[in-house]
Coordinates of C-alpha atoms and ligand atoms in Angstrom, one line a residue:
X696 CA 0.1 0.2 0.1
X697 CA 1.5 3.6 -0.4
X698 CA 1.8 5.4 2.7
X699 CA -0.5 8.1 3.6
X700 CA 1.8 10.7 2.9
X701 CA 2.7 9.7 -0.7
X702 CA -1.2 9.8 -1.4
X703 CA -2.0 13.2 -0.1
X704 CA 1.2 14.4 -1.7
X705 CA -0.1 13.1 -5.2
X706 CA -2.9 14.7 -4.6
X707 CA -1.5 18.1 -4.0
X708 CA 0.8 17.7 -6.8
X709 CA -2.1 17.4 -9.3
X710 CA -3.5 20.6 -8.0
X711 CA -0.6 22.3 -8.1
X712 CA -0.6 20.9 -11.7
X713 CA -3.8 22.0 -12.7
X714 CA -3.4 25.3 -11.1
X715 CA -0.5 25.8 -13.7
X716 CA 2.2 25.0 -11.2
X717 CA 4.6 22.5 -10.7
X718 CA 3.6 19.6 -9.6
X719 CA 7.1 19.0 -8.0
X720 CA 6.2 21.7 -4.8
X721 CA 3.1 19.5 -3.8
X722 CA 5.5 17.4 -1.0
X723 CA 2.9 17.4 1.9
X724 CA 4.3 16.8 5.4
X725 CA 2.7 16.7 8.7
X726 CA 1.6 19.4 10.5
X727 CA 3.8 21.3 13.1
X728 CA 0.8 23.0 14.5
X729 CA -1.8 20.2 15.1
X730 CA -3.9 22.5 16.6
X731 CA -4.6 24.2 13.1
X732 CA -4.4 21.3 10.9
X733 CA -3.5 17.5 10.7
X734 CA -1.2 18.2 7.1
X735 CA 0.7 20.8 5.4
X736 CA 2.3 21.8 2.4
X737 CA 4.7 24.2 1.8
X738 CA 5.6 24.6 -1.7
X739 CA 3.3 27.6 -2.7
X740 CA 6.1 29.5 -1.3
X741 CA 8.8 28.0 -3.0
X742 CA 6.8 27.8 -6.1
X743 CA 6.1 31.6 -5.8
X744 CA 9.6 32.5 -6.4
X745 CA 9.8 30.6 -9.3
X746 CA 6.9 32.1 -10.7
X747 CA 7.5 35.4 -9.6
X748 CA 3.9 35.9 -8.0
X749 CA 3.0 36.2 -4.6
X750 CA 2.8 32.8 -2.3
X751 CA -1.2 33.0 -1.3
X752 CA -2.0 33.5 -4.6
X753 CA -0.7 30.2 -5.5
X754 CA -2.0 28.4 -2.4
X755 CA -5.2 30.1 -2.7
X756 CA -5.6 28.7 -6.5
X757 CA -4.2 24.9 -5.2
X758 CA -6.8 24.6 -2.5
X759 CA -9.6 25.6 -4.8
X760 CA -8.6 22.4 -6.9
X761 CA -8.6 20.1 -4.0
X762 CA -11.4 17.8 -3.5
X763 CA -13.9 18.6 -0.6
X764 CA -14.0 14.4 -0.9
X765 CA -10.9 14.0 0.5
X766 CA -9.9 17.0 2.3
X767 CA -12.3 18.5 4.9
X768 CA -9.9 21.4 5.2
X769 CA -8.3 22.8 2.4
X770 CA -7.0 26.3 3.4
X771 CA -4.6 28.6 2.1
X772 CA -3.2 30.9 5.3
X773 CA -0.3 33.8 5.6
X774 CA 1.9 34.0 3.9
X775 CA 0.9 31.3 1.6
X776 CA 1.4 28.3 4.0
X777 CA -1.4 25.1 2.6
X778 CA -3.1 23.7 5.7
X779 CA -5.1 20.6 5.1
X780 CA -7.2 18.0 7.0
X781 CA -8.7 14.8 6.2
X782 CA -11.8 13.4 5.8
X783 CA -12.9 11.1 7.8
X784 CA -14.2 9.1 5.0
X785 CA -10.7 9.0 3.7
X786 CA -9.4 7.9 6.8
X787 CA -11.7 5.2 7.1
X788 CA -11.0 3.9 3.8
X789 CA -7.3 4.1 4.5
X790 CA -7.6 1.6 7.8
X791 CA -10.1 -0.5 6.6
X792 CA -7.3 -1.0 3.8
X793 CA -4.7 -1.5 6.3
X794 CA -6.8 -4.2 8.8
X795 CA -7.3 -6.2 6.2
X796 CA -3.9 -6.2 3.9
X797 CA -1.2 -8.2 5.2
X798 CA 1.0 -6.5 7.3
X799 CA -1.5 -3.5 7.0
X800 CA 0.2 -3.2 3.4
X801 CA 3.4 -2.2 4.3
X802 CA 5.6 -2.3 1.6
X803 CA 8.1 -5.4 1.5
X804 CA 11.1 -3.7 1.1
X805 CA 13.8 -6.2 1.7
X806 CA 11.9 -9.2 -1.1
X807 CA 14.6 -11.1 -2.4
X808 CA 17.2 -9.5 -0.5
X809 CA 19.7 -11.0 2.4
X810 CA 20.8 -9.6 5.2
X811 CA 23.8 -10.3 7.8
X812 CA 22.7 -9.0 11.7
X813 CA 26.1 -9.5 13.1
X814 CA 25.4 -8.8 17.1
X815 CA 25.6 -10.4 20.5
X816 CA 29.4 -10.9 20.3
X817 CA 29.9 -12.5 23.6
X818 CA 33.2 -13.4 24.5
X819 CA 33.7 -17.3 25.6
X820 CA 34.8 -17.9 28.9
X821 CA 34.5 -14.2 30.0
X822 CA 30.8 -13.8 31.8
X823 CA 28.6 -11.7 29.8
X824 CA 28.4 -8.3 31.4
X825 CA 26.0 -5.3 30.8
X826 CA 28.2 -4.2 27.6
X827 CA 26.6 -7.3 26.0
X828 CA 23.2 -6.4 26.4
X829 CA 22.8 -3.4 24.3
X830 CA 24.1 -5.5 21.1
X831 CA 21.4 -8.1 22.0
X832 CA 18.5 -6.1 22.6
X833 CA 19.2 -3.8 19.6
X834 CA 20.5 -6.2 17.3
X835 CA 17.8 -8.9 17.7
X836 CA 15.0 -5.9 17.2
X837 CA 17.0 -4.8 13.9
X838 CA 16.7 -8.3 12.4
X839 CA 13.0 -8.4 13.3
X840 CA 12.6 -5.3 11.8
X841 CA 14.6 -6.5 8.2
X842 CA 12.2 -9.5 8.4
X843 CA 9.1 -7.5 8.6
X844 CA 10.1 -5.9 5.5
X845 CA 10.6 -9.2 3.5
X846 CA 14.3 -9.7 3.8
X847 CA 16.3 -12.9 4.2
X848 CA 17.8 -11.7 7.8
X849 CA 20.6 -14.1 9.3
X850 CA 21.4 -13.1 13.1
X851 CA 25.3 -14.2 13.6
X852 CA 26.0 -14.0 17.3
X853 CA 30.3 -14.1 16.2
X854 CA 31.8 -15.4 19.5
X855 CA 34.5 -14.4 20.7
X856 CA 36.5 -17.4 20.6
X857 CA 40.0 -17.2 19.3
X858 CA 41.8 -14.4 20.9
X859 CA 44.1 -13.9 23.7
X860 CA 41.4 -14.7 26.6
X861 CA 41.7 -18.1 25.3
X862 CA 45.4 -18.6 25.4
X863 CA 45.3 -17.2 28.7
X864 CA 43.1 -19.4 30.0
X865 CA 45.4 -22.5 28.6
X866 CA 48.1 -20.6 30.6
X867 CA 46.6 -20.6 33.8
X868 CA 45.0 -24.1 33.5
X869 CA 48.8 -25.2 32.9
X870 CA 49.9 -23.9 35.6
X871 CA 47.0 -24.8 38.2
X872 CA 47.2 -28.3 36.6
X873 CA 50.7 -28.9 34.7
X874 CA 50.1 -32.7 34.7
X875 CA 47.0 -32.9 32.9
X876 CA 47.2 -34.7 29.4
X877 CA 46.5 -32.0 27.4
X878 CA 50.2 -30.3 28.2
X879 CA 51.7 -33.5 27.2
X880 CA 53.7 -33.2 24.1
X881 CA 54.1 -37.0 24.0
X882 CA 50.4 -37.8 24.4
X883 CA 48.7 -38.7 21.5
X884 CA 45.0 -39.1 22.4
X885 CA 42.0 -39.6 22.7
X886 CA 41.2 -36.5 24.9
X887 CA 39.0 -36.9 28.0
X888 CA 35.3 -35.9 27.0
X889 CA 35.2 -34.2 30.5
X890 CA 36.1 -30.5 30.9
X891 CA 39.0 -30.4 33.7
X892 CA 36.6 -27.1 35.2
X893 CA 33.6 -26.5 35.5
X894 CA 31.5 -23.2 34.2
X895 CA 32.4 -21.7 38.1
X896 CA 36.5 -22.8 37.8
X897 CA 36.2 -21.7 34.0
X898 CA 34.7 -18.0 35.4
X899 CA 37.5 -17.9 38.1
X900 CA 40.3 -19.0 35.9
X901 CA 40.2 -16.4 33.2
X902 CA 39.8 -13.4 35.6
X903 CA 42.8 -14.4 37.6
X904 CA 45.1 -14.7 34.5
X905 CA 43.7 -12.0 32.9
X906 CA 44.7 -9.4 35.9
X907 CA 48.3 -11.5 36.1
X908 CA 49.3 -11.3 32.8
X909 CA 49.6 -7.4 33.6
X910 CA 52.3 -8.0 36.5
X911 CA 53.9 -11.2 35.2
X912 CA 55.6 -10.5 32.1
X913 CA 56.5 -14.0 32.1
X914 CA 53.3 -15.1 32.6
X915 CA 52.0 -13.5 29.8
X916 CA 54.8 -14.3 27.5
X917 CA 53.2 -17.8 28.2
X918 CA 49.5 -17.0 27.0
X919 CA 50.9 -15.5 23.9
X920 CA 52.6 -18.2 22.9
X921 CA 49.6 -21.0 24.0
X922 CA 47.2 -18.6 21.7
X923 CA 49.9 -18.8 18.8
X924 CA 50.1 -22.5 19.4
X925 CA 46.1 -22.5 19.6
X926 CA 45.9 -21.2 16.7
X927 CA 48.0 -23.2 14.8
X928 CA 46.6 -26.5 15.8
X929 CA 48.0 -27.9 18.8
X930 CA 46.0 -30.7 19.6
X931 CA 46.3 -30.4 23.4
X932 CA 45.3 -27.2 23.2
X933 CA 42.7 -27.5 20.5
X934 CA 41.3 -30.4 22.9
X935 CA 40.9 -27.5 25.9
X936 CA 39.4 -25.0 23.6
X937 CA 36.6 -27.1 22.6
X938 CA 35.8 -28.0 26.3
X939 CA 36.0 -24.1 27.0
X940 CA 34.0 -23.7 24.3
X941 CA 30.8 -26.5 25.3
X942 CA 31.1 -25.7 29.1
X943 CA 30.8 -21.5 28.2
X944 CA 28.1 -21.8 25.1
X945 CA 25.6 -23.7 27.2
X946 CA 25.5 -20.9 29.6
X947 CA 25.7 -18.4 27.0
X948 CA 22.6 -19.8 25.3
X949 CA 20.5 -20.0 28.1
X950 CA 21.1 -16.2 28.8
X951 CA 20.2 -15.7 25.4
X952 CA 17.2 -17.6 25.2
X953 CA 15.9 -15.7 28.5
X954 CA 16.3 -12.7 26.7
X955 CA 14.3 -14.1 24.0
X956 CA 17.6 -13.4 21.7
X957 CA 18.1 -15.8 18.8
X958 CA 21.0 -16.7 16.8
X959 CA 20.5 -18.3 13.4
X960 CA 24.6 -18.5 12.8
X961 CA 26.3 -19.5 15.8
X962 CA 29.8 -19.0 14.2
X963 CA 33.0 -17.0 15.9
X964 CA 35.8 -15.6 15.2
X965 CA 37.8 -19.3 15.3
X966 CA 35.4 -20.4 12.3
X967 CA 37.2 -17.9 10.2
X968 CA 40.3 -19.4 10.7
X969 CA 40.3 -21.4 8.1
X970 CA 39.7 -18.7 5.4
X971 CA 42.9 -17.1 6.6
X972 CA 45.6 -19.0 4.9
X973 CA 43.9 -18.3 1.2
X974 CA 43.0 -14.8 2.4
X975 CA 46.4 -13.6 3.4
X976 CA 48.1 -15.1 0.1
X977 CA 46.1 -13.3 -2.0
X978 CA 46.2 -10.4 -0.2
X979 CA 49.9 -10.3 0.1
X980 CA 49.5 -11.4 -4.1
X981 CA 47.8 -8.5 -4.5
X982 CA 50.7 -6.1 -2.6
X983 CA 47.9 -4.8 0.0
X984 CA 49.3 -6.9 2.9
X985 CA 52.9 -5.6 3.9
X986 CA 55.5 -6.5 6.6
X987 CA 56.2 -3.9 8.9
X988 CA 58.2 -4.0 11.5
X989 CA 58.1 -8.2 11.8
X990 CA 54.2 -7.5 11.2
X991 CA 51.9 -8.1 8.2
X992 CA 49.9 -5.1 8.1
X993 CA 47.1 -3.7 5.5
X994 CA 47.4 0.2 5.2
X995 CA 44.1 1.8 4.6
X996 CA 44.8 5.6 5.2
X997 CA 43.9 7.5 2.3
X998 CA 44.1 10.6 0.7
X999 CA 42.1 13.6 2.3
X1000 CA 42.2 11.5 6.2
X1001 CA 41.5 13.7 8.8
X1002 CA 42.4 12.1 11.8
X1003 CA 45.5 9.0 11.8
X1004 CA 44.4 5.9 10.2
X1005 CA 46.0 3.0 11.6
X1006 CA 46.6 -0.1 9.2
X1007 CA 44.9 -3.0 9.9
X1008 CA 47.2 -6.1 11.9
X1009 CA 46.8 -9.2 10.3
X1010 CA 49.5 -10.8 11.6
X1011 CA 51.6 -10.4 14.8
X1012 CA 55.3 -10.8 14.7
X1013 CA 54.7 -13.5 17.2
X1014 CA 52.7 -14.9 14.6
X1015 CA 49.3 -14.5 16.3
X1016 CA 46.1 -13.6 14.1
X1017 CA 44.1 -10.6 15.8
X1018 CA 40.9 -9.1 15.9
X1019 CA 41.0 -7.6 12.2
X1020 CA 42.1 -10.8 10.4
X1021 CA 39.2 -12.4 11.8
X1022 CA 37.2 -10.4 11.2
X1023 CA 37.9 -10.1 7.4
X1024 CA 38.2 -14.0 7.0
X1025 CA 34.8 -13.5 8.2
X1026 CA 33.6 -11.4 5.2
X1027 CA 35.0 -13.9 3.1
X1028 CA 33.3 -16.7 5.0
X1029 CA 30.1 -14.5 4.9
X1030 CA 29.7 -13.8 1.1
X1031 CA 30.6 -17.8 0.5
X1032 CA 28.2 -18.5 2.6
X1033 CA 25.3 -15.9 2.6
X1034 CA 26.1 -14.1 -0.5
X1035 CA 24.6 -11.5 1.5
X1036 CA 23.1 -7.9 0.3
X1037 CA 24.1 -6.2 3.4
X1038 CA 26.1 -6.8 6.6
X1039 CA 24.9 -4.7 9.9
X1040 CA 27.2 -5.0 12.6
X1041 CA 26.7 -3.9 15.9
X1042 CA 29.2 -3.4 18.6
X1043 CA 30.5 -0.3 21.4
X1044 CA 30.8 2.7 19.4
X1045 CA 34.2 2.7 20.8
X1046 CA 34.9 0.2 18.0
X1047 CA 34.6 2.5 15.3
X1048 CA 38.0 3.0 14.0
X1049 CA 38.3 -0.8 14.0
X1050 CA 35.1 -0.9 11.8
X1051 CA 36.2 2.0 9.7
X1052 CA 39.7 0.1 8.7
X1053 CA 38.0 -3.4 8.0
X1054 CA 35.5 -1.5 6.0
X1055 CA 38.1 0.0 4.0
X1056 CA 40.4 -3.2 3.8
X1057 CA 37.4 -5.5 2.3
X1058 CA 36.4 -2.7 -0.6
X1059 CA 40.2 -2.4 -1.3
X1060 CA 41.0 -6.0 -1.7
X1061 CA 37.6 -6.7 -3.3
X1062 CA 36.6 -9.2 -0.1
X1063 CA 33.3 -7.6 -0.3
X1064 CA 32.7 -5.8 -3.5
X1065 CA 30.9 -2.2 -3.7
X1066 CA 27.2 -3.6 -3.9
X1067 CA 27.0 -5.2 -1.0
X1068 CA 26.0 -2.6 2.0
X1069 CA 28.6 -2.5 5.1
X1070 CA 27.3 -1.2 8.0
X1071 CA 28.8 -0.2 11.8
X1072 CA 25.8 0.9 14.1
X1073 CA 28.0 1.8 17.5
X1074 CA 25.9 2.2 20.5
X1075 CA 26.6 4.0 23.6
X1076 CA 26.7 3.0 27.0
X1077 CA 24.2 2.0 29.7
X1078 CA 24.9 4.4 32.6
X1079 CA 24.2 4.4 36.3
X1080 CA 22.6 7.0 38.3
X1081 CA 26.1 8.6 38.3
X1082 CA 26.3 9.0 34.8
X1083 CA 29.3 6.2 34.7
X1084 CA 29.1 3.1 32.9
X1085 CA 26.5 0.5 35.5
X1086 CA 28.1 -0.9 38.3
X1087 CA 26.8 -3.3 40.7
X1088 CA 26.6 -2.0 44.4
X1089 CA 30.5 -2.7 44.9
X1090 CA 31.8 -1.5 41.9
X1091 CA 32.0 -4.2 39.7
X1092 CA 31.1 -4.9 37.0
X1093 CA 27.3 -5.8 36.6
X1094 CA 27.0 -9.4 34.9
X1095 CA 24.1 -9.8 32.8
X1096 CA 22.6 -12.6 34.4
X1097 CA 22.2 -10.7 37.7
X1098 CA 21.3 -7.3 36.2
X1099 CA 18.2 -9.8 34.6
X1100 CA 17.8 -11.0 38.1
X1101 CA 17.5 -8.0 39.5
X1102 CA 14.8 -6.6 37.1
X1103 CA 12.7 -9.7 37.7
X1104 CA 12.8 -9.5 41.4
X1105 CA 11.8 -5.9 41.1
X1106 CA 9.0 -6.8 39.0
X1107 CA 8.1 -9.7 40.3
X1108 CA 7.1 -8.2 43.3
X1109 CA 5.2 -5.2 42.0
X1110 CA 3.4 -7.8 40.3
X1111 CA 2.5 -9.8 43.7
X1112 CA 1.6 -6.7 45.5
X1113 CA -0.7 -5.4 43.2
X1114 CA -2.3 -8.8 42.8
X1115 CA -2.6 -8.5 38.7
X1116 CA -2.7 -12.3 38.3
X1117 CA -3.6 -15.7 40.1
X1118 CA -0.2 -17.2 41.6
X1119 CA 0.2 -19.4 38.7
X1120 CA 0.6 -16.7 36.2
X1121 CA 3.5 -14.5 38.3
X1122 CA 6.4 -15.4 36.5
X1123 CA 5.1 -15.4 33.3
X1124 CA 3.6 -12.1 33.9
X1125 CA 6.6 -10.5 35.6
X1126 CA 9.0 -11.6 32.6
X1127 CA 6.8 -10.0 29.9
X1128 CA 6.8 -6.9 32.3
X1129 CA 10.8 -7.0 33.2
X1130 CA 11.3 -7.6 29.2
X1131 CA 9.2 -4.7 28.2
X1132 CA 10.7 -2.5 31.0
X1133 CA 14.3 -3.4 30.2
X1134 CA 14.3 -3.7 26.3
X1135 CA 12.1 -0.3 25.9
X1136 CA 14.2 1.2 28.4
X1137 CA 17.0 0.9 26.0
X1138 CA 15.3 0.8 22.4
X1139 CA 13.3 4.2 23.1
X1140 CA 16.9 5.9 23.5
X1141 CA 18.6 6.6 20.1
X1142 CA 21.1 3.5 19.8
X1143 CA 24.1 5.9 19.4
X1144 CA 23.3 7.7 22.7
X1145 CA 24.2 6.7 26.0
X1146 CA 21.4 6.5 28.6
X1147 CA 20.5 6.2 32.5
X1148 CA 19.5 2.9 33.5
X1149 CA 16.7 3.9 35.8
X1150 CA 14.9 0.6 36.9
X1151 CA 11.9 2.4 39.0
X1152 CA 11.3 4.6 36.0
X1153 CA 11.6 1.6 33.3
X1154 CA 9.2 -0.7 35.2
X1155 CA 6.8 2.1 35.7
X1156 CA 3.0 1.6 34.3
X1157 CA 2.8 5.1 33.3
X1158 CA 4.9 7.4 31.5
X1159 CA 7.3 6.8 28.2
X1160 CA 7.6 3.1 29.3
X1161 CA 7.6 -0.8 28.0
X1162 CA 4.8 -1.3 30.6
X1163 CA 2.7 1.4 29.7
X1164 CA 2.4 -0.1 26.0
X1165 CA 1.9 -3.3 27.4
X1166 CA -0.9 -1.8 29.9
X1167 CA -2.4 -0.2 26.8
X1168 CA -2.7 -3.6 24.7
X1169 CA -4.1 -5.1 28.0
X1170 CA -6.6 -2.8 28.1
X1171 CA -7.7 -3.2 24.8
X1172 CA -7.5 -6.8 25.2
X1173 CA -10.3 -6.6 28.2
X1174 CA -12.4 -4.6 25.9
X1175 CA -12.2 -7.1 23.5
X1176 CA -12.8 -9.8 25.4
X1177 CA -16.1 -8.4 26.4
X1178 CA -17.2 -7.3 23.4
X1179 CA -17.4 -10.8 22.2
X1180 CA -16.3 -12.0 18.4
X1181 CA -14.7 -8.8 17.5
X1182 CA -12.5 -9.7 14.3
X1183 CA -13.5 -8.8 10.9
X1184 CA -15.6 -6.1 12.0
X1185 CA -15.5 -2.8 9.6
X1186 CA -14.0 0.4 10.2
X1187 CA -15.7 3.6 10.3
X1188 CA -15.4 7.4 9.6
X1189 CA -14.6 9.6 12.9
X1190 CA -17.2 11.0 14.7
X1191 CA -15.0 12.5 17.6
X1192 CA -11.4 14.5 17.8
X1193 CA -9.9 11.9 19.8
X1194 CA -11.1 9.0 17.2
X1195 CA -9.8 11.3 14.3
X1196 CA -6.6 11.5 16.3
X1197 CA -6.2 7.9 17.2
X1198 CA -7.1 7.2 13.4
X1199 CA -4.8 9.7 12.1
X1200 CA -1.9 8.0 14.8
X1201 CA -2.6 4.7 12.7
X1202 CA -2.0 5.6 9.3
X1203 CA 1.6 6.6 10.2
X1204 CA 2.8 3.3 11.0
X1205 CA 4.4 2.6 7.8
X1206 CA 6.1 5.7 7.3
X1207 CA 7.7 5.4 11.1
X1208 CA 8.7 1.3 10.2
X1209 CA 10.6 2.8 7.3
X1210 CA 12.4 5.5 9.3
X1211 CA 13.3 3.2 11.9
X1212 CA 14.6 0.3 9.1
X1213 CA 16.4 2.8 7.1
X1214 CA 18.4 4.7 10.3
X1215 CA 18.8 1.9 12.3
X1216 CA 16.7 3.2 14.7
X1217 CA 14.4 1.1 17.0
X1218 CA 13.4 4.0 19.0
X1219 CA 11.2 5.7 16.1
X1220 CA 8.7 2.8 16.6
X1221 CA 9.5 3.5 20.2
X1222 CA 8.2 7.1 20.0
X1223 CA 5.9 5.8 17.1
X1224 CA 4.1 3.6 19.6
X1225 CA 4.2 6.0 22.6
X1226 CA 2.1 8.4 20.9
X1227 CA 0.0 5.6 19.4
X1228 CA -0.8 4.1 23.0
X1229 CA -1.6 8.1 24.2
X1230 CA -4.0 8.4 21.2
X1231 CA -5.9 4.6 22.4
X1232 CA -6.3 5.9 25.9
X1233 CA -7.3 9.3 25.4
X1234 CA -10.2 7.8 22.6
X1235 CA -10.6 5.3 25.5
X1236 CA -11.4 7.7 28.4
X1237 CA -13.3 10.0 25.9
X1238 CA -16.0 7.3 24.7
X1239 CA -18.0 4.8 26.2
X1240 CA -17.3 1.9 24.1
X1241 CA -18.9 -1.2 25.8
X1242 CA -21.9 1.4 26.6
X1243 CA -22.7 2.6 23.4
X1244 CA -26.2 1.9 22.3
X1245 CA -25.5 2.1 18.7
X1246 CA -24.1 -1.0 17.9
X1247 CA -22.8 -0.1 14.1
X1248 CA -21.1 2.7 16.1
X1249 CA -20.0 0.4 18.7
X1250 CA -18.8 -2.2 16.1
X1251 CA -16.8 0.6 14.2
X1252 CA -15.2 1.3 17.6
X1253 CA -14.4 -2.0 18.3
X1254 CA -12.7 -2.5 15.0
X1255 CA -10.4 0.9 15.7
X1256 CA -9.2 -0.7 18.9
X1257 CA -8.7 -4.1 17.6
X1258 CA -6.4 -2.4 14.8
X1259 CA -4.8 -0.3 16.9
X1260 CA -4.0 -3.6 19.6
X1261 CA -2.8 -5.4 16.4
X1262 CA 0.0 -2.6 15.3
X1263 CA 1.1 -2.1 18.8
X1264 CA 1.3 -6.1 19.1
X1265 CA 3.2 -6.1 16.0
X1266 CA 5.6 -3.5 16.8
X1267 CA 6.1 -5.1 20.4
X1268 CA 7.5 -7.9 18.7
X1269 CA 9.6 -6.0 16.5
X1270 CA 10.9 -4.3 20.1
X1271 CA 11.7 -7.9 20.9
X1272 CA 8.9 -8.5 24.1
X1273 CA 5.4 -9.3 24.1
X1274 CA 1.9 -8.7 26.4
X1275 CA 0.2 -10.7 28.8
X1276 CA -3.5 -11.2 28.7
X1277 CA -3.9 -9.3 31.9
X1278 CA -1.9 -6.8 34.2
Ligands
LIG1660 N1 33.4 -9.8 20.6 C1 33.0 -8.1 20.4 C2 33.6 -7.5 21.7 O1 33.2 -8.0 23.1 C3 32.0 -8.0 19.5 C4 32.0 -8.2 18.7 C5 31.4 -7.6 17.3 N2 31.3 -7.9 15.8 C6 32.4 -8.3 15.6 N3 32.3 -8.8 14.3 N4 33.6 -7.6 15.7 O2 33.3 -6.3 21.6

C-alpha cells in the first residue's frame, strides 16, 4: 500500500499542476501546528519565487483544486501555507485497507534480499556483562525489523572465541594442573570427554589469568605463546579450547534464550580461521598486505583523511592473528556462505575505528564488493544513576545474568503486590513486564546515545515505558474480550476528535517503520507506539465503547481499537517483547 503522505502529496501535486504550477511543489508533511491542521504543504512559498507571484495567490489556487471528498479543510493561510485536514471517509477507507492487507500494507522493501546482522558478540569464557546487553537488544530488534520488511535476515552471534583470552585460560590452567594430558607433548589422545573444569571454575581462571598478565611478563609471554599454538593447531590446546567452548556456550545460550534473543548462526572468530591462509596469500599477491616491523599489515589510510588511520594488523610479529584478521576472514566466509546484500554490525561505538579500518580493507581488496552494503551501528553505554558505566553496588562489572535477575525480582514484587494475576501466572507475567521494561528502556533511546538505567522509571506503568505500552494492549484486549467476536468488523468514519486522532496515528505506521529500517533506529518505533498508545487511551477515556447503544457505531469502535491493538503488538514484537493477557 502507498504511504498516506505519498497519497496526499500526489493529490496536492496534481492540484498544483491543475492550477498551472509545477507538480513538484506538492510535497505534504505532517503539520507542525496540530491545533490548526493535520497536514501542511509549504510548496507555494517556493513556487512563488520560481513563478514570480505572491505565494498566497498560488496557495489559494491550489486549495481550490483540492476535492472536498478528500479534504475537509484545504485552506491557504499567510504567508502562503496550505493547511489540510482529511475527510473522515478518507481515513476510514485507508484504515480499512490497512486492516485487511497483510502486515497492514507495509511495502516489502527487502523482498529477495539477504542481510546478515552481526550482534551479541559475547566473548567465550568471560561472563556476559551489560556491555553485551545493548548489542543483543538492538541487534535482535533490527533483525526483526528487517524480517518484517521481507528480508532474509540471518542473526550471527560472532563469538569472540579465538583471541588472547583463550591463551590466557590455557596458560592459567597449565599452571594449576600441569600434569593434565593436554600439556603433554608426547600424548597422542584421545582426550577426555569431560572438561577439567566447571563453569564456575572457568569463570575464575579467566579473570585471575587476565589480571596476572598485567603484572607478570613471563606469564603474559606464556599466554601469547599458548594463543599462537592454539591457533596453529596444537592438539592438546585445541582439546582444551573445545572444552571451554562447550562449557561456556551452554551458559551463553541460556542467557540469550532468557532474553528472547535468538541467533541463526552460532559461528565465531575461530570459524573464520580456515579462511585466513588463502586470504593472506591473496592480500599479499595483491600487494595490499605488507611487512612492517616483523608484522603483516594492511595499510588503509587514504588521501584526505582527517584523522590518523592506522593499518589493519593481520599477523603479529609473534605469528598470532588478531581481531582485524578474523574480521576480514569472516567477511570472506559470509560472502561465500550467504552472499548477503548487506552486513550490519553491532558493537560498542568505541569500536568505530576498527570497523572503519576493516571496511576500507574489505573494499580495497575486493573481499566485499561495492554492491554489498556494510554498516556499523555503534551503540552508546548504559550508565548508572551517577552517569558512569553501570556497576554493581560494590563497584564491580555487572553480570548480565545478575541484572536480569534483579529486574525480575523488582517486577515480580510489583506483580504480586498489585495482585495482577493468579499465583500460577505471576512468573510468566513478571517476565513479560520485565522484558518490556528492560528492552523499551534501552530501545527508546537512539542507539548511539548513552543512557541511564533507571529501573523505577523503566518499570513504571505510566509514562514513556514498555509496561505502559503493555498496559494499553491489555486494556484493549479486555474490552475486546467483553465485546465478544471482534474480528472482521469494519472501520467507520470518525465522529469525535479523539477518534480521528487515533485514526491519524494509525496511518503513520508504514512511514515510521521505514524510518526505523533506513536509519537503524528502533527508537522511532518506540516513539510511534508511545504516541499511538496515548491516542488509544485518550479515545478510551472520552468514549463509551462497551456502553454504546448504537450497535453499528460500537462495531466501528471495536474495529478501530482492535486494529490499534494488532499494530501495537506487531510493533512490540519488532522490539523483542510481548504483552500478557492481564496486567
Ligand atoms: N566480541 C566483541 C566484543 O565483545 C564484539 C564483536 C562484534 N562483532 C564483530 N564482527 N566484530 O566487543
